[in-house]
Amino acid sequence: PAALPGGLTKGVKHQGKELKSVRAALVAATGAEDVPPLKIKRLSLLNIGMLVGVLFAVGIAFHSMQGMNWSSVKGEFENATWAWAFLALVMYPLVPMSWATALMGCVNKDLPFVPTVLTQLACSFLNLITPNGIGGTALQIDYLHKQDVPVASAGSAMVLSTGVGGAIQMILFLGAAAITATAVDTSSSSDSSSSNALLVIAIAAALVGVVLFIPKVKNKVVPAVKRAASDIWAVVRNPRKAMQLIGGDTAGNLIYPLILGVCMLAFNQHLDFAQLIV
């Protein structure tokens, strides 16, 4: 649609099939090579809305910095050790490479490494303007779908990645907290956490009831859930995929605090590695 005038596409269905038949006829008549068409995109209201959202987020960020002593910040940068900063810059690509390795371990299909790394790099920027990593998750599902991974399998990959990544983060956090004698106070939020847990369980039970007792919903959801569970089980049983998933997530969660420590050294500050993990 972006390649044709608006008057030709408005109210007309199945135009893609007609264009393919025209292309096939041209190839047959001229003997030319059938080159894949270029993907053309026009500026849309969605693009404008995302731009407005980014500018709004930048405005909030600047507003929150009004009370900052910029002269002291300037002094910190003037006295910084830029060799450490350069080292942090060189180390940073290891982070999206680690997340990419973990994502490659979440699906049965062998994903290309470089495009997967670039996708993880894009997710890090997208998550800056979307809450709770929703944008990054959606982008990864779309990427997996374009790599011929079914949507149900892509969703199961995200569930597996989130679960394994969360478990690794918790193990690293508790271990580092024990080493550094960090006290974790959970008493103030125990009541709210328990009520939230009960609410989540109630919502999940209601959703399961809706799925099981409405045939149309059941026939669509249950096969997808079975496919997702089968994909997760196949990945878990594959030693190479399991090593990619666990190794990638572990590496990412260790490299991140290491880069933070290097950035602190650039400003003549130091923390132990266990403290950086916490």
PDB file of N, CA, C and O in Angstrom, residues 109-161:
ATOM      1  N   LYS A 109      14.490 -23.389  16.524  1.00  0.00           N
ATOM      2  CA  LYS A 109      15.108 -22.960  15.273  1.00  0.00           C
ATOM      3  C   LYS A 109      16.454 -22.304  15.548  1.00  0.00           C
ATOM      4  O   LYS A 109      16.627 -21.621  16.558  1.00  0.00           O
ATOM      5  N   ASP A 110      17.413 -22.516  14.651  1.00  0.00           N
ATOM      6  CA  ASP A 110      18.718 -21.869  14.763  1.00  0.00           C
ATOM      7  C   ASP A 110      18.622 -20.450  14.198  1.00  0.00           C
ATOM      8  O   ASP A 110      18.443 -20.254  12.992  1.00  0.00           O
ATOM      9  N   LEU A 111      18.746 -19.461  15.070  1.00  0.00           N
ATOM     10  CA  LEU A 111      18.622 -18.063  14.672  1.00  0.00           C
ATOM     11  C   LEU A 111      19.973 -17.523  14.218  1.00  0.00           C
ATOM     12  O   LEU A 111      21.010 -17.908  14.754  1.00  0.00           O
ATOM     13  N   PRO A 112      19.996 -16.600  13.247  1.00  0.00           N
ATOM     14  CA  PRO A 112      21.254 -15.957  12.862  1.00  0.00           C
ATOM     15  C   PRO A 112      21.737 -15.046  13.991  1.00  0.00           C
ATOM     16  O   PRO A 112      20.945 -14.340  14.619  1.00  0.00           O
ATOM     17  N   PHE A 113      23.039 -15.070  14.244  1.00  0.00           N
ATOM     18  CA  PHE A 113      23.582 -14.393  15.437  1.00  0.00           C
ATOM     19  C   PHE A 113      23.503 -12.872  15.329  1.00  0.00           C
ATOM     20  O   PHE A 113      22.978 -12.200  16.230  1.00  0.00           O
ATOM     21  N   VAL A 114      24.022 -12.303  14.233  1.00  0.00           N
ATOM     22  CA  VAL A 114      24.110 -10.841  14.133  1.00  0.00           C
ATOM     23  C   VAL A 114      22.737 -10.179  14.158  1.00  0.00           C
ATOM     24  O   VAL A 114      22.521  -9.224  14.922  1.00  0.00           O
ATOM     25  N   PRO A 115      21.743 -10.619  13.356  1.00  0.00           N
ATOM     26  CA  PRO A 115      20.417  -9.993  13.460  1.00  0.00           C
ATOM     27  C   PRO A 115      19.799 -10.131  14.850  1.00  0.00           C
ATOM     28  O   PRO A 115      19.098  -9.224  15.311  1.00  0.00           O
ATOM     29  N   THR A 116      20.079 -11.244  15.528  1.00  0.00           N
ATOM     30  CA  THR A 116      19.544 -11.428  16.883  1.00  0.00           C
ATOM     31  C   THR A 116      20.193 -10.453  17.851  1.00  0.00           C
ATOM     32  O   THR A 116      19.532  -9.907  18.739  1.00  0.00           O
ATOM     33  N   VAL A 117      21.496 -10.209  17.680  1.00  0.00           N
ATOM     34  CA  VAL A 117      22.186  -9.221  18.524  1.00  0.00           C
ATOM     35  C   VAL A 117      21.619  -7.822  18.280  1.00  0.00           C
ATOM     36  O   VAL A 117      21.355  -7.065  19.228  1.00  0.00           O
ATOM     37  N   LEU A 118      21.410  -7.473  17.011  1.00  0.00           N
ATOM     38  CA  LEU A 118      20.860  -6.155  16.690  1.00  0.00           C
ATOM     39  C   LEU A 118      19.449  -5.996  17.252  1.00  0.00           C
ATOM     40  O   LEU A 118      19.059  -4.901  17.670  1.00  0.00           O
ATOM     41  N   THR A 119      18.685  -7.078  17.267  1.00  0.00           N
ATOM     42  CA  THR A 119      17.340  -7.030  17.855  1.00  0.00           C
ATOM     43  C   THR A 119      17.420  -6.737  19.347  1.00  0.00           C
ATOM     44  O   THR A 119      16.650  -5.923  19.879  1.00  0.00           O
ATOM     45  N   GLN A 120      18.350  -7.377  20.045  1.00  0.00           N
ATOM     46  CA  GLN A 120      18.510  -7.123  21.477  1.00  0.00           C
ATOM     47  C   GLN A 120      18.980  -5.688  21.729  1.00  0.00           C
ATOM     48  O   GLN A 120      18.562  -5.057  22.709  1.00  0.00           O
ATOM     49  N   LEU A 121      19.827  -5.177  20.851  1.00  0.00           N
ATOM     50  CA  LEU A 121      20.272  -3.784  20.985  1.00  0.00           C
ATOM     51  C   LEU A 121      19.086  -2.833  20.805  1.00  0.00           C
ATOM     52  O   LEU A 121      18.944  -1.850  21.544  1.00  0.00           O
ATOM     53  N   ALA A 122      18.225  -3.140  19.835  1.00  0.00           N
ATOM     54  CA  ALA A 122      17.036  -2.317  19.619  1.00  0.00           C
ATOM     55  C   ALA A 122      16.096  -2.396  20.826  1.00  0.00           C
ATOM     56  O   ALA A 122      15.474  -1.402  21.201  1.00  0.00           O
ATOM     57  N   CYS A 123      16.001  -3.572  21.443  1.00  0.00           N
ATOM     58  CA  CYS A 123      15.133  -3.732  22.619  1.00  0.00           C
ATOM     59  C   CYS A 123      15.590  -2.835  23.767  1.00  0.00           C
ATOM     60  O   CYS A 123      14.760  -2.290  24.502  1.00  0.00           O
ATOM     61  N   SER A 124      16.901  -2.687  23.934  1.00  0.00           N
ATOM     62  CA  SER A 124      17.409  -1.861  25.036  1.00  0.00           C
ATOM     63  C   SER A 124      16.981  -0.408  24.877  1.00  0.00           C
ATOM     64  O   SER A 124      16.717   0.279  25.864  1.00  0.00           O
ATOM     65  N   PHE A 125      16.883   0.076  23.636  1.00  0.00           N
ATOM     66  CA  PHE A 125      16.405   1.443  23.400  1.00  0.00           C
ATOM     67  C   PHE A 125      14.884   1.516  23.536  1.00  0.00           C
ATOM     68  O   PHE A 125      14.340   2.458  24.103  1.00  0.00           O
ATOM     69  N   LEU A 126      14.194   0.496  23.019  1.00  0.00           N
ATOM     70  CA  LEU A 126      12.731   0.507  23.059  1.00  0.00           C
ATOM     71  C   LEU A 126      12.214   0.428  24.493  1.00  0.00           C
ATOM     72  O   LEU A 126      11.198   1.040  24.831  1.00  0.00           O
ATOM     73  N   ASN A 127      12.927  -0.302  25.352  1.00  0.00           N
ATOM     74  CA  ASN A 127      12.489  -0.441  26.745  1.00  0.00           C
ATOM     75  C   ASN A 127      12.627   0.857  27.536  1.00  0.00           C
ATOM     76  O   ASN A 127      12.083   0.970  28.635  1.00  0.00           O
ATOM     77  N   LEU A 128      13.370   1.832  26.982  1.00  0.00           N
ATOM     78  CA  LEU A 128      13.485   3.125  27.659  1.00  0.00           C
ATOM     79  C   LEU A 128      12.175   3.893  27.651  1.00  0.00           C
ATOM     80  O   LEU A 128      11.932   4.723  28.525  1.00  0.00           O
ATOM     81  N   ILE A 129      11.325   3.637  26.667  1.00  0.00           N
ATOM     82  CA  ILE A 129      10.088   4.427  26.530  1.00  0.00           C
ATOM     83  C   ILE A 129       8.839   3.573  26.682  1.00  0.00           C
ATOM     84  O   ILE A 129       7.731   4.061  26.495  1.00  0.00           O
ATOM     85  N   THR A 130       8.992   2.279  27.005  1.00  0.00           N
ATOM     86  CA  THR A 130       7.825   1.429  27.235  1.00  0.00           C
ATOM     87  C   THR A 130       7.941   0.816  28.624  1.00  0.00           C
ATOM     88  O   THR A 130       9.027   0.418  29.051  1.00  0.00           O
ATOM     89  N   PRO A 131       6.830   0.698  29.364  1.00  0.00           N
ATOM     90  CA  PRO A 131       6.898   0.199  30.740  1.00  0.00           C
ATOM     91  C   PRO A 131       7.120  -1.303  30.804  1.00  0.00           C
ATOM     92  O   PRO A 131       6.619  -2.061  29.966  1.00  0.00           O
ATOM     93  N   ASN A 132       7.885  -1.729  31.820  1.00  0.00           N
ATOM     94  CA  ASN A 132       8.060  -3.148  32.160  1.00  0.00           C
ATOM     95  C   ASN A 132       8.582  -4.002  30.999  1.00  0.00           C
ATOM     96  O   ASN A 132       8.287  -5.187  30.915  1.00  0.00           O
ATOM     97  N   GLY A 133       9.334  -3.387  30.112  1.00  0.00           N
ATOM     98  CA  GLY A 133       9.923  -4.162  29.020  1.00  0.00           C
ATOM     99  C   GLY A 133       8.931  -4.672  27.995  1.00  0.00           C
ATOM    100  O   GLY A 133       9.238  -5.593  27.231  1.00  0.00           O
ATOM    101  N   ILE A 134       7.713  -4.077  27.950  1.00  0.00           N
ATOM    102  CA  ILE A 134       6.688  -4.562  27.024  1.00  0.00           C
ATOM    103  C   ILE A 134       7.145  -4.381  25.576  1.00  0.00           C
ATOM    104  O   ILE A 134       6.961  -5.268  24.733  1.00  0.00           O
ATOM    105  N   GLY A 135       7.745  -3.231  25.284  1.00  0.00           N
ATOM    106  CA  GLY A 135       8.184  -2.974  23.916  1.00  0.00           C
ATOM    107  C   GLY A 135       9.232  -3.961  23.446  1.00  0.00           C
ATOM    108  O   GLY A 135       9.168  -4.475  22.328  1.00  0.00           O
ATOM    109  N   GLY A 136      10.202  -4.258  24.324  1.00  0.00           N
ATOM    110  CA  GLY A 136      11.237  -5.224  23.959  1.00  0.00           C
ATOM    111  C   GLY A 136      10.679  -6.615  23.733  1.00  0.00           C
ATOM    112  O   GLY A 136      11.084  -7.317  22.801  1.00  0.00           O
ATOM    113  N   THR A 137       9.725  -7.026  24.563  1.00  0.00           N
ATOM    114  CA  THR A 137       9.108  -8.344  24.402  1.00  0.00           C
ATOM    115  C   THR A 137       8.357  -8.427  23.081  1.00  0.00           C
ATOM    116  O   THR A 137       8.474  -9.421  22.344  1.00  0.00           O
ATOM    117  N   ALA A 138       7.579  -7.383  22.772  1.00  0.00           N
ATOM    118  CA  ALA A 138       6.831  -7.372  21.511  1.00  0.00           C
ATOM    119  C   ALA A 138       7.772  -7.408  20.309  1.00  0.00           C
ATOM    120  O   ALA A 138       7.513  -8.108  19.326  1.00  0.00           O
ATOM    121  N   LEU A 139       8.878  -6.671  20.397  1.00  0.00           N
ATOM    122  CA  LEU A 139       9.838  -6.652  19.297  1.00  0.00           C
ATOM    123  C   LEU A 139      10.470  -8.026  19.096  1.00  0.00           C
ATOM    124  O   LEU A 139      10.645  -8.485  17.964  1.00  0.00           O
ATOM    125  N   GLN A 140      10.806  -8.700  20.191  1.00  0.00           N
ATOM    126  CA  GLN A 140      11.409 -10.025  20.074  1.00  0.00           C
ATOM    127  C   GLN A 140      10.430 -11.038  19.484  1.00  0.00           C
ATOM    128  O   GLN A 140      10.810 -11.884  18.673  1.00  0.00           O
ATOM    129  N   ILE A 141       9.160 -10.965  19.896  1.00  0.00           N
ATOM    130  CA  ILE A 141       8.157 -11.876  19.331  1.00  0.00           C
ATOM    131  C   ILE A 141       8.010 -11.621  17.831  1.00  0.00           C
ATOM    132  O   ILE A 141       7.923 -12.560  17.023  1.00  0.00           O
ATOM    133  N   ASP A 142       7.990 -10.353  17.431  1.00  0.00           N
ATOM    134  CA  ASP A 142       7.883 -10.013  16.014  1.00  0.00           C
ATOM    135  C   ASP A 142       9.108 -10.504  15.253  1.00  0.00           C
ATOM    136  O   ASP A 142       8.996 -11.024  14.133  1.00  0.00           O
ATOM    137  N   TYR A 143      10.287 -10.357  15.864  1.00  0.00           N
ATOM    138  CA  TYR A 143      11.519 -10.835  15.215  1.00  0.00           C
ATOM    139  C   TYR A 143      11.481 -12.354  15.032  1.00  0.00           C
ATOM    140  O   TYR A 143      11.806 -12.869  13.957  1.00  0.00           O
ATOM    141  N   LEU A 144      11.077 -13.066  16.080  1.00  0.00           N
ATOM    142  CA  LEU A 144      11.006 -14.528  15.985  1.00  0.00           C
ATOM    143  C   LEU A 144       9.994 -14.954  14.932  1.00  0.00           C
ATOM    144  O   LEU A 144      10.220 -15.919  14.190  1.00  0.00           O
ATOM    145  N   HIS A 145       8.876 -14.233  14.855  1.00  0.00           N
ATOM    146  CA  HIS A 145       7.865 -14.564  13.850  1.00  0.00           C
ATOM    147  C   HIS A 145       8.420 -14.376  12.440  1.00  0.00           C
ATOM    148  O   HIS A 145       8.144 -15.178  11.537  1.00  0.00           O
ATOM    149  N   LYS A 146       9.231 -13.321  12.230  1.00  0.00           N
ATOM    150  CA  LYS A 146       9.824 -13.095  10.914  1.00  0.00           C
ATOM    151  C   LYS A 146      10.921 -14.118  10.605  1.00  0.00           C
ATOM    152  O   LYS A 146      11.301 -14.277   9.444  1.00  0.00           O
ATOM    153  N   GLN A 147      11.415 -14.790  11.644  1.00  0.00           N
ATOM    154  CA  GLN A 147      12.386 -15.872  11.453  1.00  0.00           C
ATOM    155  C   GLN A 147      11.682 -17.219  11.331  1.00  0.00           C
ATOM    156  O   GLN A 147      12.287 -18.269  11.553  1.00  0.00           O
ATOM    157  N   ASP A 148      10.387 -17.177  10.969  1.00  0.00           N
ATOM    158  CA  ASP A 148       9.562 -18.382  10.732  1.00  0.00           C
ATOM    159  C   ASP A 148       9.323 -19.192  12.004  1.00  0.00           C
ATOM    160  O   ASP A 148       9.127 -20.409  11.947  1.00  0.00           O
ATOM    161  N   VAL A 149       9.337 -18.531  13.148  1.00  0.00           N
ATOM    162  CA  VAL A 149       8.960 -19.173  14.405  1.00  0.00           C
ATOM    163  C   VAL A 149       7.485 -18.851  14.649  1.00  0.00           C
ATOM    164  O   VAL A 149       7.112 -17.670  14.654  1.00  0.00           O
ATOM    165  N   PRO A 150       6.611 -19.849  14.836  1.00  0.00           N
ATOM    166  CA  PRO A 150       5.191 -19.564  15.076  1.00  0.00           C
ATOM    167  C   PRO A 150       4.997 -18.650  16.282  1.00  0.00           C
ATOM    168  O   PRO A 150       5.817 -18.637  17.212  1.00  0.00           O
ATOM    169  N   VAL A 151       3.893 -17.885  16.262  1.00  0.00           N
ATOM    170  CA  VAL A 151       3.650 -16.917  17.322  1.00  0.00           C
ATOM    171  C   VAL A 151       3.549 -17.611  18.678  1.00  0.00           C
ATOM    172  O   VAL A 151       4.067 -17.112  19.690  1.00  0.00           O
ATOM    173  N   ALA A 152       2.876 -18.772  18.721  1.00  0.00           N
ATOM    174  CA  ALA A 152       2.762 -19.501  19.986  1.00  0.00           C
ATOM    175  C   ALA A 152       4.134 -19.916  20.501  1.00  0.00           C
ATOM    176  O   ALA A 152       4.419 -19.827  21.702  1.00  0.00           O
ATOM    177  N   SER A 153       5.001 -20.361  19.602  1.00  0.00           N
ATOM    178  CA  SER A 153       6.350 -20.751  20.002  1.00  0.00           C
ATOM    179  C   SER A 153       7.165 -19.543  20.439  1.00  0.00           C
ATOM    180  O   SER A 153       7.960 -19.627  21.381  1.00  0.00           O
ATOM    181  N   ALA A 154       6.964 -18.396  19.757  1.00  0.00           N
ATOM    182  CA  ALA A 154       7.665 -17.171  20.156  1.00  0.00           C
ATOM    183  C   ALA A 154       7.216 -16.731  21.547  1.00  0.00           C
ATOM    184  O   ALA A 154       8.034 -16.305  22.376  1.00  0.00           O
ATOM    185  N   GLY A 155       5.918 -16.844  21.819  1.00  0.00           N
ATOM    186  CA  GLY A 155       5.422 -16.505  23.152  1.00  0.00           C
ATOM    187  C   GLY A 155       5.982 -17.417  24.218  1.00  0.00           C
ATOM    188  O   GLY A 155       6.362 -16.966  25.304  1.00  0.00           O
ATOM    189  N   SER A 156       6.060 -18.719  23.917  1.00  0.00           N
ATOM    190  CA  SER A 156       6.636 -19.656  24.885  1.00  0.00           C
ATOM    191  C   SER A 156       8.117 -19.371  25.105  1.00  0.00           C
ATOM    192  O   SER A 156       8.632 -19.541  26.218  1.00  0.00           O
ATOM    193  N   ALA A 157       8.804 -18.920  24.056  1.00  0.00           N
ATOM    194  CA  ALA A 157      10.218 -18.562  24.202  1.00  0.00           C
ATOM    195  C   ALA A 157      10.384 -17.394  25.159  1.00  0.00           C
ATOM    196  O   ALA A 157      11.305 -17.370  25.985  1.00  0.00           O
ATOM    197  N   MET A 158       9.476 -16.404  25.075  1.00  0.00           N
ATOM    198  CA  MET A 158       9.546 -15.263  25.988  1.00  0.00           C
ATOM    199  C   MET A 158       9.268 -15.692  27.432  1.00  0.00           C
ATOM    200  O   MET A 158       9.911 -15.212  28.370  1.00  0.00           O
ATOM    201  N   VAL A 159       8.301 -16.608  27.607  1.00  0.00           N
ATOM    202  CA  VAL A 159       8.004 -17.120  28.953  1.00  0.00           C
ATOM    203  C   VAL A 159       9.222 -17.851  29.521  1.00  0.00           C
ATOM    204  O   VAL A 159       9.611 -17.645  30.681  1.00  0.00           O
ATOM    205  N   LEU A 160       9.839 -18.699  28.684  1.00  0.00           N
ATOM    206  CA  LEU A 160      11.016 -19.446  29.131  1.00  0.00           C
ATOM    207  C   LEU A 160      12.174 -18.505  29.446  1.00  0.00           C
ATOM    208  O   LEU A 160      12.852 -18.657  30.474  1.00  0.00           O
ATOM    209  N   SER A 161      12.399 -17.516  28.583  1.00  0.00           N
ATOM    210  CA  SER A 161      13.488 -16.572  28.801  1.00  0.00           C
ATOM    211  C   SER A 161      13.281 -15.770  30.082  1.00  0.00           C
ATOM    212  O   SER A 161      14.210 -15.592  30.880  1.00  0.00           O
TER     213      SER A 161
END
